[in-house]
XYZ file of C-alpha atoms in Angstrom:
766
model
C 0.000 0.000 0.000
C 2.468 2.602 -1.220
C 0.743 5.985 -1.588
C -0.117 6.879 -5.181
C 1.452 3.698 -6.567
C -1.456 3.311 -8.972
C -1.008 6.601 -10.834
C 0.011 6.320 -14.508
C 3.634 7.086 -15.317
C 5.787 8.049 -18.287
C 7.408 5.021 -19.869
C 10.880 6.540 -20.240
C 12.768 8.624 -17.732
C 16.312 9.780 -17.063
C 18.002 11.769 -14.332
C 20.794 14.290 -14.921
C 22.566 16.050 -12.093
C 25.241 18.587 -11.225
C 24.417 19.369 -7.620
C 22.312 21.286 -6.706
C 20.726 21.086 -10.168
C 18.715 17.996 -11.002
C 16.777 17.287 -14.178
C 14.198 14.563 -14.699
C 13.532 13.816 -18.388
C 10.127 12.239 -19.067
C 8.869 10.890 -22.381
C 6.392 8.346 -23.691
C 5.439 7.391 -27.253
C 1.784 7.503 -26.229
C 2.075 11.094 -24.966
C 2.015 14.130 -27.274
C 4.414 15.996 -24.973
C 7.830 15.518 -23.401
C 8.421 16.950 -19.943
C 11.611 18.055 -18.229
C 11.603 18.810 -14.541
C 14.392 21.268 -13.722
C 14.796 21.368 -9.946
C 17.233 23.103 -7.600
C 17.564 25.297 -4.600
C 20.135 28.077 -4.327
C 23.712 27.120 -3.458
C 26.104 30.064 -3.587
C 29.490 29.663 -1.904
C 30.364 32.511 0.494
C 26.674 33.408 0.770
C 25.140 31.537 3.700
C 21.957 33.619 3.625
C 20.934 32.776 0.080
C 22.223 29.202 0.381
C 19.926 28.607 3.339
C 16.552 29.513 1.839
C 13.870 26.954 2.798
C 12.652 26.350 -0.746
C 12.541 23.711 -3.462
C 12.247 25.249 -6.935
C 10.539 23.014 -9.502
C 10.415 24.244 -13.094
C 8.529 22.039 -15.562
C 9.277 22.473 -19.283
C 6.579 20.923 -21.494
C 7.355 20.403 -25.200
C 4.649 19.843 -27.807
C 5.825 17.004 -30.086
C 2.876 17.291 -32.483
C 1.881 19.529 -35.371
C -1.211 20.729 -33.532
C -1.917 23.190 -30.743
C -2.208 21.472 -27.385
C -3.391 22.317 -23.922
C -1.438 20.723 -21.090
C -2.015 20.915 -17.360
C 0.428 20.351 -14.495
C -0.799 19.762 -10.977
C 1.092 19.648 -7.688
C -0.409 17.956 -4.619
C 0.813 17.998 -1.046
C -0.772 17.016 2.232
C -0.794 19.524 5.055
C 1.072 17.330 7.541
C 1.849 20.075 10.082
C 1.846 18.467 13.490
C 3.770 15.316 12.584
C 7.403 14.939 11.626
C 6.992 11.358 10.497
C 7.893 10.007 13.925
C 6.141 12.119 16.553
C 2.981 14.182 16.741
C -0.278 14.249 14.803
C -1.968 16.884 12.618
C -4.909 18.665 14.207
C -7.279 21.207 12.649
C -4.874 22.037 9.823
C -6.099 24.503 7.233
C -5.222 25.311 3.625
C -5.863 28.769 2.170
C -5.568 29.957 -1.420
C -3.591 33.187 -1.675
C -2.822 35.607 -4.488
C 0.094 38.021 -4.130
C -0.036 40.971 -6.530
C 3.552 42.111 -5.961
C 6.261 42.992 -8.483
C 6.635 39.249 -9.033
C 3.089 37.882 -8.610
C 2.621 34.465 -7.060
C -0.406 32.458 -6.098
C -0.925 29.160 -4.416
C -1.887 27.304 -1.243
C -0.745 28.421 2.212
C -0.779 25.625 4.792
C -1.175 26.324 8.528
C -2.667 24.726 11.628
C -5.295 25.864 14.106
C -4.882 22.915 16.427
C -1.227 21.909 16.728
C 0.537 23.254 19.810
C 2.194 26.474 18.689
C 5.289 25.745 20.730
C 5.796 22.207 19.463
C 8.613 21.220 17.165
C 6.107 20.088 14.542
C 4.268 23.428 14.372
C 4.884 25.788 11.475
C 3.682 26.559 7.969
C 4.171 25.402 4.381
C 3.274 26.735 0.961
C 2.862 25.412 -2.566
C 2.957 28.365 -4.951
C 3.534 29.147 -8.603
C 4.835 32.145 -10.529
C 2.320 31.440 -13.296
C -0.183 34.262 -13.762
C -3.009 32.539 -15.631
C -4.709 29.198 -16.143
C -4.692 28.364 -12.443
C -7.205 26.163 -10.643
C -6.853 24.716 -7.174
C -8.251 22.757 -4.287
C -7.667 23.529 -0.639
C -8.870 20.017 0.238
C -9.818 16.733 -1.371
C -13.162 15.059 -0.953
C -13.395 13.119 2.305
C -14.326 9.646 1.020
C -13.567 6.104 2.124
C -12.116 3.126 0.245
C -9.488 5.255 -1.495
C -12.136 7.235 -3.331
C -10.592 10.583 -2.336
C -7.877 9.861 -4.896
C -10.455 8.516 -7.359
C -12.426 11.738 -7.091
C -9.304 13.823 -7.686
C -8.234 11.758 -10.688
C -11.632 11.775 -12.364
C -11.820 15.539 -11.918
C -8.308 16.384 -13.106
C -8.102 13.832 -15.928
C -11.342 15.034 -17.497
C -10.170 18.519 -18.490
C -7.015 19.411 -16.569
C -8.968 21.756 -14.325
C -9.704 21.347 -10.634
C -13.095 21.716 -9.025
C -13.186 22.840 -5.418
C -14.144 20.419 -2.678
C -15.468 21.173 0.764
C -14.511 18.903 3.647
C -15.449 18.968 7.308
C -13.262 17.929 10.244
C -10.255 16.840 8.173
C -7.090 17.361 10.222
C -4.592 17.062 7.365
C -6.215 18.267 4.124
C -4.485 17.784 0.773
C -3.688 20.916 -1.248
C -3.718 20.852 -5.065
C -2.481 23.537 -7.436
C -2.846 23.181 -11.224
C -1.617 25.343 -14.118
C -2.935 25.118 -17.696
C -0.598 25.794 -20.625
C -1.417 26.440 -24.287
C 1.466 25.099 -26.396
C 2.018 25.734 -30.103
C 3.353 22.924 -32.368
C 7.009 22.220 -31.552
C 7.010 24.865 -28.822
C 8.007 24.546 -25.171
C 6.218 26.239 -22.280
C 7.447 26.340 -18.690
C 5.785 26.690 -15.320
C 7.569 27.102 -11.993
C 6.372 25.853 -8.626
C 7.842 26.799 -5.251
C 7.605 24.524 -2.230
C 8.490 26.451 0.937
C 8.438 25.776 4.683
C 8.865 27.522 8.024
C 9.222 25.531 11.269
C 10.618 27.712 14.074
C 10.697 25.421 17.106
C 13.772 23.203 16.771
C 14.479 21.537 20.113
C 17.861 20.809 21.653
C 19.484 17.483 20.934
C 20.191 17.038 24.666
C 16.930 17.895 26.466
C 16.978 17.975 30.251
C 13.522 19.337 30.978
C 10.014 18.740 29.691
C 9.037 21.345 27.085
C 6.368 23.764 28.263
C 3.044 23.369 26.474
C 1.139 26.363 25.229
C -2.373 27.223 24.195
C -3.408 26.190 20.726
C -3.558 29.047 18.313
C -3.358 29.603 14.603
C -1.704 33.005 15.083
C 1.521 33.305 13.094
C 2.922 36.146 15.168
C 6.372 36.844 16.517
C 8.195 33.585 17.237
C 10.522 35.412 19.577
C 7.766 35.398 22.166
C 8.345 31.672 22.755
C 11.358 31.843 25.032
C 9.943 29.952 28.023
C 10.953 26.510 26.722
C 14.441 25.672 28.045
C 14.965 23.149 25.251
C 14.035 25.366 22.329
C 16.988 26.502 20.202
C 15.026 27.443 17.085
C 15.999 27.618 13.413
C 17.921 30.590 12.072
C 16.129 30.626 8.719
C 12.814 31.345 10.418
C 14.156 34.655 11.745
C 14.459 35.867 8.153
C 10.837 35.156 7.177
C 7.477 35.630 8.819
C 6.126 32.316 7.521
C 6.289 29.990 4.517
C 4.240 32.336 2.353
C 6.758 35.094 3.047
C 9.504 32.719 1.859
C 7.622 32.181 -1.404
C 7.118 35.910 -1.981
C 10.747 36.842 -1.373
C 12.194 33.907 -3.295
C 10.026 34.528 -6.355
C 11.195 38.148 -6.473
C 14.859 37.152 -6.812
C 14.519 33.791 -8.546
C 16.380 34.667 -11.794
C 19.366 36.000 -9.858
C 19.404 33.039 -7.468
C 19.431 30.605 -10.378
C 22.045 32.520 -12.360
C 24.487 32.808 -9.454
C 24.079 29.173 -8.465
C 24.582 28.176 -12.093
C 27.730 30.321 -12.304
C 29.219 28.414 -9.378
C 28.292 24.983 -10.712
C 29.332 25.706 -14.285
C 32.720 27.176 -13.376
C 33.420 24.338 -10.988
C 32.392 21.655 -13.485
C 34.496 23.266 -16.225
C 37.631 23.130 -14.052
C 40.541 21.110 -15.400
C 40.252 18.379 -12.801
C 39.453 14.677 -13.145
C 35.711 14.143 -13.484
C 35.562 11.722 -10.554
C 37.208 14.300 -8.261
C 34.705 16.983 -9.263
C 31.773 14.634 -8.787
C 32.931 13.546 -5.329
C 33.526 17.121 -4.195
C 30.329 18.608 -5.620
C 27.881 15.840 -4.716
C 28.973 15.655 -1.083
C 28.166 19.341 -0.639
C 24.572 18.159 -0.371
C 25.335 17.103 3.217
C 25.519 20.768 4.232
C 21.811 21.094 3.353
C 20.564 17.811 4.778
C 19.328 17.292 8.335
C 22.949 16.556 9.272
C 23.467 20.328 9.562
C 21.515 23.262 10.922
C 21.797 26.812 12.224
C 20.151 27.598 15.533
C 18.089 30.747 15.942
C 21.158 32.689 17.137
C 22.891 31.923 13.825
C 25.451 29.438 15.124
C 26.151 26.463 12.853
C 25.988 22.897 14.197
C 26.096 19.393 12.839
C 25.279 15.857 13.719
C 27.726 13.247 12.490
C 25.056 11.995 10.108
C 21.359 11.151 9.869
C 19.527 8.064 11.006
C 16.161 7.299 9.426
C 14.135 9.149 12.057
C 16.653 11.185 14.050
C 20.131 12.644 13.934
C 23.112 10.347 14.455
C 25.617 11.284 17.178
C 25.031 14.836 18.400
C 27.214 17.775 19.152
C 29.267 18.813 16.107
C 31.637 16.010 17.057
C 35.116 17.513 16.853
C 36.969 14.418 15.704
C 34.493 13.673 12.893
C 34.251 17.273 11.679
C 38.077 17.512 11.663
C 38.267 15.767 8.305
C 35.864 17.742 6.136
C 37.021 20.874 4.297
C 33.903 21.948 2.387
C 32.523 24.207 5.124
C 35.674 26.288 5.585
C 36.465 26.728 1.895
C 32.897 27.449 0.770
C 31.219 29.062 3.783
C 33.924 30.577 5.938
C 31.547 32.309 8.333
C 29.989 28.958 9.255
C 33.412 27.446 9.926
C 34.363 30.392 12.151
C 31.075 29.940 13.991
C 32.081 26.366 14.793
C 35.443 27.556 16.128
C 33.716 30.027 18.437
C 31.495 27.278 19.805
C 34.434 24.916 20.333
C 36.712 27.335 22.160
C 34.435 29.922 23.789
C 31.645 27.576 24.846
C 32.814 23.938 24.814
C 36.250 24.454 26.422
C 36.348 24.741 30.204
C 38.828 26.712 32.302
C 41.194 23.732 32.492
C 41.353 23.562 28.701
C 39.237 20.415 28.334
C 37.141 20.728 25.173
C 33.952 18.665 25.177
C 34.125 16.846 21.875
C 30.330 16.983 21.737
C 28.715 20.313 22.502
C 25.398 20.144 24.323
C 22.641 22.644 23.595
C 21.494 25.213 24.430
C 24.897 26.811 24.922
C 24.610 27.191 28.671
C 24.961 23.381 28.683
C 27.840 23.381 26.178
C 30.420 21.748 28.470
C 28.014 19.253 30.032
C 29.388 16.406 27.903
C 32.639 16.863 29.802
C 34.739 14.428 27.743
C 37.695 15.250 25.517
C 38.967 13.592 22.333
C 42.685 13.898 21.670
C 42.351 14.127 17.890
C 39.259 16.326 18.086
C 40.889 18.897 20.370
C 44.163 19.058 18.426
C 42.320 19.248 15.129
C 40.265 22.215 16.322
C 43.486 24.124 17.005
C 44.630 23.428 13.458
C 41.220 24.368 12.063
C 41.320 27.704 13.846
C 44.691 28.407 12.239
C 43.214 27.475 8.839
C 40.139 29.645 9.331
C 42.179 32.581 10.648
C 44.350 32.422 7.537
C 41.427 32.111 5.126
C 39.444 34.930 6.712
C 42.294 37.268 7.610
C 40.291 37.918 10.777
C 42.854 38.527 13.516
C 40.098 39.878 15.769
C 38.646 36.363 15.855
C 42.029 34.922 16.821
C 42.473 37.518 19.568
C 39.085 36.609 20.997
C 39.738 32.863 20.971
C 43.464 32.796 21.741
C 43.220 32.521 25.569
C 41.099 29.370 25.236
C 43.278 28.026 22.417
C 46.286 28.379 24.685
C 44.478 26.488 27.453
C 43.283 23.773 25.063
C 46.865 23.012 24.044
C 48.269 23.359 27.576
C 45.651 20.801 28.666
C 47.920 18.200 27.035
C 50.557 18.896 29.680
C 48.426 18.480 32.792
C 49.110 15.504 35.103
C 47.477 12.375 33.672
C 46.764 14.056 30.326
C 47.967 13.218 26.816
C 51.532 14.567 27.108
C 52.013 14.832 30.851
C 55.807 14.516 30.590
C 55.841 17.360 28.053
C 58.099 15.749 25.473
C 56.018 16.476 22.354
C 54.649 12.929 22.186
C 51.158 11.800 23.148
C 51.321 8.749 25.401
C 48.282 9.129 27.662
C 44.695 7.916 27.396
C 43.675 9.156 23.961
C 40.005 8.890 23.058
C 39.641 9.352 19.329
C 37.476 8.993 16.261
C 37.673 5.199 16.405
C 35.407 5.556 19.482
C 37.952 3.949 21.788
C 41.000 5.088 23.735
C 44.528 4.444 22.485
C 47.190 3.963 25.131
C 50.737 4.875 24.176
C 52.315 6.809 21.282
C 50.761 6.337 17.861
C 50.905 8.169 14.526
C 47.239 9.134 14.290
C 47.176 11.162 17.516
C 50.872 11.998 17.308
C 50.633 13.878 14.031
C 47.467 15.711 15.095
C 49.457 16.871 18.128
C 52.469 17.915 16.052
C 50.184 19.828 13.713
C 48.502 21.586 16.647
C 51.913 22.554 18.047
C 52.918 24.072 14.705
C 49.623 25.910 14.340
C 49.783 27.199 17.919
C 53.367 28.342 17.371
C 52.300 30.464 14.406
C 49.257 31.872 16.180
C 51.285 32.622 19.333
C 53.782 34.585 17.259
C 50.938 36.605 15.767
C 49.593 37.270 19.275
C 53.007 38.395 20.498
C 53.181 35.422 22.876
C 56.789 34.503 22.091
C 57.345 32.395 25.199
C 54.438 30.117 24.313
C 55.538 30.034 20.662
C 59.032 28.933 21.689
C 57.629 26.212 23.916
C 55.460 24.899 21.071
C 58.450 24.891 18.752
C 60.637 22.963 21.212
C 57.944 20.349 21.784
C 57.334 20.041 18.060
C 60.992 19.482 17.219
C 61.467 16.858 19.929
C 58.128 15.161 19.244
C 58.716 14.969 15.510
C 62.149 13.419 15.938
C 60.958 10.960 18.590
C 57.878 9.849 16.691
C 59.814 9.249 13.484
C 62.637 7.412 15.243
C 60.465 5.160 17.403
C 57.257 4.592 15.396
C 58.387 4.377 11.763
C 59.069 0.716 10.935
C 60.526 1.331 7.490
C 57.152 1.060 5.757
C 54.665 2.938 7.931
C 54.117 4.247 11.463
C 53.040 1.904 14.261
C 51.310 2.245 17.612
C 53.388 1.328 20.659
C 50.828 0.158 23.221
C 51.742 1.608 26.604
C 49.230 0.908 29.404
C 48.814 3.482 32.183
C 49.933 2.679 35.713
C 46.326 2.519 36.857
C 42.979 4.196 36.265
C 43.805 6.904 38.804
C 46.709 7.994 36.613
C 44.271 9.087 33.883
C 43.065 12.679 34.092
C 39.291 13.138 34.435
C 37.388 13.499 31.152
C 39.763 11.418 29.024
C 38.210 7.970 29.352
C 34.844 7.871 27.624
C 33.987 4.291 28.501
C 33.674 2.757 25.035
C 37.185 1.319 24.944
C 39.342 -1.081 26.922
C 37.920 -2.482 30.124
C 41.268 -3.877 31.293
C 43.733 -1.011 31.043
C 46.556 -3.174 32.355
C 46.371 -5.092 29.068
C 44.142 -2.835 26.974
C 42.130 -4.341 24.145
C 40.696 -2.400 21.171
C 44.055 -0.895 20.234
C 45.691 -0.131 16.880
C 48.993 -1.864 17.608
C 51.177 -2.746 14.612
C 48.445 -2.043 12.072
C 48.825 0.010 8.920
C 46.084 2.587 9.537
C 44.358 4.398 6.678
C 44.592 7.815 8.348
C 47.764 7.473 10.370
C 48.963 10.631 8.569
C 45.780 12.669 8.986
C 47.659 15.381 10.884
C 49.995 15.794 7.908
C 46.994 15.966 5.560
C 45.675 18.859 7.625
C 49.108 20.479 7.838
C 49.273 20.580 4.028
C 45.839 22.190 3.852
C 46.937 24.762 6.437
C 50.314 25.383 4.784
C 52.251 24.357 7.909
C 54.890 22.220 6.202
C 56.021 18.693 6.960
C 55.580 17.303 10.464
C 57.889 14.316 9.939
C 60.372 13.552 7.097
C 58.669 13.818 3.706
C 60.255 10.643 2.353
C 58.747 8.648 5.223
C 55.392 10.273 4.517
C 55.466 9.120 0.916
C 56.644 5.654 1.881
C 53.782 5.377 4.367
C 51.208 6.349 1.754
C 52.682 3.758 -0.613
C 52.317 1.158 2.138
C 48.700 2.158 2.732
C 47.990 1.561 -0.953
C 49.919 -1.701 -0.917
C 48.346 -3.181 2.188
C 44.952 -1.481 2.572
C 43.643 -1.136 -0.987
C 41.633 -4.147 -2.150
C 40.495 -4.144 -5.808
C 37.966 -6.876 -4.966
C 36.311 -7.411 -1.579
C 34.836 -10.807 -2.431
C 37.132 -12.640 -0.033
C 37.386 -9.901 2.578
C 36.010 -10.771 6.009
C 34.270 -7.961 7.894
C 32.624 -8.480 11.275
C 31.206 -4.942 11.554
C 29.141 -2.620 9.346
C 29.131 -3.225 5.601
C 29.636 -0.157 3.389
C 31.316 -2.060 0.541
C 31.159 -5.688 -0.507
C 31.483 -8.337 -3.226
C 33.537 -7.254 -6.241
C 33.785 -3.614 -5.153
C 37.148 -1.950 -4.539
C 37.983 0.013 -1.402
C 40.707 1.279 0.900
C 40.374 -0.642 4.174
C 40.555 1.089 7.524
C 43.488 -1.003 8.689
C 45.681 -3.897 7.611
C 48.054 -6.030 9.645
C 50.734 -7.074 7.146
C 53.204 -8.012 9.888
C 50.876 -10.738 11.142
C 50.735 -9.308 14.652
C 47.127 -8.200 14.798
C 45.796 -7.781 18.348
C 43.212 -10.374 19.267
C 40.680 -7.538 19.536
C 41.843 -4.502 17.519
C 39.999 -1.186 17.445
C 36.392 -1.832 16.316
C 36.371 -0.610 12.717
C 39.617 -2.103 11.391
C 37.842 -4.323 8.821
C 35.446 -1.619 7.604
C 35.409 0.834 4.708
C 34.425 4.492 5.212
C 34.594 7.125 2.488
C 35.684 10.067 4.666
C 38.882 8.245 5.565
C 39.391 7.159 1.958
C 39.087 10.746 0.708
C 41.549 11.915 3.339
C 44.162 9.379 2.247
C 43.528 10.077 -1.450
C 43.873 13.849 -1.069
C 47.089 13.344 0.870
C 48.388 11.199 -1.970
C 47.674 14.083 -4.334
C 49.677 16.423 -2.121
C 52.617 14.017 -2.328
C 52.377 13.675 -6.112
C 50.796 10.201 -6.067
C 48.116 11.185 -8.573
C 47.349 7.766 -10.032
C 46.980 6.164 -6.608
C 44.712 8.929 -5.298
C 42.468 8.696 -8.355
C 42.249 4.936 -7.928
C 40.916 5.416 -4.390
C 38.345 8.059 -5.338
C 37.202 6.142 -8.404
C 36.549 3.143 -6.182
C 34.322 5.248 -3.933
C 32.306 6.807 -6.722
C 31.875 3.455 -8.445
C 30.242 2.241 -5.244
C 28.048 5.367 -5.028
C 27.117 5.371 -8.694
C 23.361 5.962 -8.403
C 22.562 2.330 -9.106
C 24.160 0.591 -6.155
C 23.901 3.508 -3.741
C 22.696 7.095 -3.571
C 25.409 9.311 -5.142
C 24.460 12.168 -2.793
C 24.555 10.127 0.420
C 27.854 8.640 1.514
C 27.075 6.852 4.745
C 29.098 6.082 7.846
C 27.446 6.340 11.264
C 24.279 7.552 9.574
C 23.408 8.877 6.141
C 24.902 12.066 4.647
C 27.935 11.672 6.870
C 29.916 14.832 7.604
C 33.362 13.233 7.259
C 32.712 12.479 3.569
C 32.968 16.207 2.854
C 36.722 15.603 3.039
C 36.182 15.060 -0.695
C 36.616 18.819 -1.209
C 40.244 18.550 -0.084
C 41.161 16.796 -3.341
C 40.289 20.007 -5.179
C 42.726 21.885 -2.943
C 45.469 19.299 -3.352
C 45.264 18.985 -7.148
C 45.104 22.737 -7.776
C 47.688 23.579 -5.120
C 45.277 26.189 -3.781
C 46.233 27.991 -0.620
C 45.204 31.431 0.554
C 46.248 33.611 3.454
C 44.102 36.615 4.240
C 46.774 37.648 6.753
C 49.449 38.166 4.094
C 47.035 38.470 1.130
C 48.862 35.603 -0.578
C 47.286 33.317 -3.156
C 48.936 30.099 -4.290
C 48.385 27.520 -7.038
C 50.318 24.620 -8.510
C 51.938 25.121 -11.908
C 50.613 23.346 -14.996
C 52.463 22.443 -18.194
C 49.526 23.336 -20.441
C 46.645 25.781 -20.596
C 44.548 25.257 -17.473
C 41.527 26.811 -15.804
C 40.505 25.797 -12.279
C 37.925 26.876 -9.733
C 38.962 28.331 -6.375
C 37.123 29.395 -3.230
C 38.447 30.671 0.093
C 35.097 30.711 1.901
C 34.519 34.430 1.296
C 35.043 34.798 -2.455
C 35.347 32.486 -5.433
C 36.355 32.457 -9.037
C 38.833 30.882 -11.434
C 42.569 30.775 -12.009
C 43.710 30.512 -15.606
C 47.283 29.578 -16.541
C 48.741 29.885 -20.034
C 52.332 28.606 -19.982
C 54.870 29.558 -22.650
C 58.559 28.791 -23.072
C 59.948 31.337 -20.625
C 56.917 32.590 -18.737
C 53.363 31.790 -17.719
C 50.423 34.153 -18.000
C 48.171 33.838 -14.960
C 44.731 35.405 -14.716
C 42.829 35.469 -11.426
C 39.106 36.081 -11.896
C 36.790 36.878 -8.983
C 33.237 35.811 -9.792
C 31.738 36.384 -6.347
C 32.793 38.361 -3.279
C 36.015 40.340 -2.844
C 39.592 39.075 -2.719
C 42.467 40.787 -0.933
C 45.596 40.067 -2.969
C 49.198 41.181 -2.828
C 51.277 38.119 -3.551
C 50.705 35.327 -6.097
C 52.761 32.131 -5.943
C 52.785 29.462 -8.643
C 54.458 26.449 -7.054
C 57.378 25.308 -9.161
C 57.531 28.481 -11.264
C 57.880 31.568 -9.136
C 55.847 34.467 -7.810
C 54.807 38.059 -8.333
C 54.029 40.633 -5.684
C 52.273 43.993 -5.707
C 53.619 46.917 -3.741
C 50.464 46.936 -1.651
C 47.331 44.873 -1.135
C 44.737 45.126 -3.884
C 41.050 44.375 -3.410
C 39.702 42.568 -6.435
C 35.988 43.141 -6.777
C 33.339 40.776 -8.058
C 33.506 40.219 -11.830
C 36.996 41.697 -11.983
C 40.257 39.997 -12.869
C 43.974 40.591 -12.534
C 46.749 39.261 -14.756
C 50.305 38.277 -13.909
C 53.284 37.299 -16.027
C 55.518 34.964 -14.065
C 58.945 34.413 -15.588
C 60.164 30.884 -15.119
C 62.929 30.518 -12.578
C 65.747 28.125 -13.387
C 65.170 26.130 -10.245
C 62.388 26.641 -7.748
C 61.613 24.277 -4.865
């Protein structure tokens, strides 16, 4: 009993996509028309406001295939389900109203509200189904209330007879169905279009960590000021609802700017897709951006940006903008810098206590931010590196000044008794909870390189803050830690984990042991041990993105990546045993989480060692690109996208602990690695990798975006930087391997402007 399964359908269909644009092509030999549904909603890098509009835009293009004039009719139907979210709640006294807006851009359609749902409930709000068409419109605010499925029969008989809708009156229907139809007169061979807008407005998002029963309120259909509902301690709201009065207001304002929204979104997608990058890299990067607009992510009413790890079928998966998961992804920072900076403010100003312990899950509302009270070694170190990255991209030293005291404490937390580096030698040996959901005991490359990267980032930020003593301390620890880690953990092929149990549980600082790992810390289980881990070099991956240089010798880095490909990449999983979750199987290829080529696998290694997860695969692949291992990196990404090809799995939903998993947005880092893109707003320096032929690539720093065009000749290369959106501060351009050019002072390149450079080839440039 699937709803509407019995409706007739076109015989032939196809789906074309370049996110966020999707086209459905419909045709049938028995039909005199072909139909193309062109659907999208605005996605404009560096513009969080217009990329967060609660709207689906559906444009239907109907082509007359005959030699005669035809009349066609398109009808949209939606049930007013206000009051239920699919899991909780029920509709009550919902009402649909036809509205006509005679504004500069006229719209008309059905506005959906409720007179019975609790106004303070999470399920209360409004929806609208509207069209920009100005004529040929008929509608229903409700279907006939009939039994035995005859409500649908009545609708079909009515609509199929002449393409027009007759009104129906119903009594005591809590969730009436709205219908909106548009008639089109189409000349022979001509195409006519009609655009529908589906909008929504639900203001009462609740916290993901409720501690009190929400306060109920009187039932009312009033759509007044949502700010009046501040008596619920668990309400955090939705930012988008502060920009609109209700769903009808969304429709009005979106319709007025629709051509511009489409054109700007198309400019982004077209310029990105036309970049000289491998197709599979562009697909992986672009399609995973969809996660930013799924239920994985949201902005609370105060504007702060948060994320689950992913989505379960009926609820979010793993709350709190988990620091160690969100460490990997790069899409947010390089496309929406203000959202990334918002996350840094939450992590340091709200989730870090006075001792420097950063809760790796932030509880909401923010007065409960530190209630989680548990720290992750990789999460905390990664946040320090991410702040350095976001400071550089934004050029916002005021942000660094505001966060620096807590950043200092977050790093110094490593040196407290019983913490990660209590002996202060630049090596993490303590109880290290991490993204494998267990605690490692003893020095290991995964945590060790995150720590080295955090020391380097903190050194640079301390210098900028004039804190030379702290900078010197970070440098000393980095130098010693780097030398020690390379000498003691590198086995000639890759870096190993030296298991080092603590003296006893009392030797572990509070907040470090989460309780998901070893039960016997004298002989801890669930460790990495001698395994070849897929992301053992993740700190170096992040250091390259940040421009912080090598953390350990570069030749050992490359050797390690070669070993990961040799031992972890399986071109066929048919004979691979996996005792945990299955994200790849049968004849599919994948990069395994961990391999034990030395034959010394712990009896019970860390939980996920046999699994496959795309976020980790993208991280390793992008790092291979940084080290010049192009073929190997492409092999890894091609394996992922073959698995998520639209037939086997959803190409817009790379799963891990939940659908639309945040870590998979690490796919954007391959764009950075292959183009050599790096930007510092502090020094106004822009950097790209040299090419040996004409090349045009897309770039974005989170605040502006455009293209870089290189035209190499015998002795010099012409470089043109085009800004297509936003403003770019630029003084110094570096083309890695060729040379650089520098202005006397910083220039601000405006939107739709470009600057040209002629870089003479140096004889030898490292």
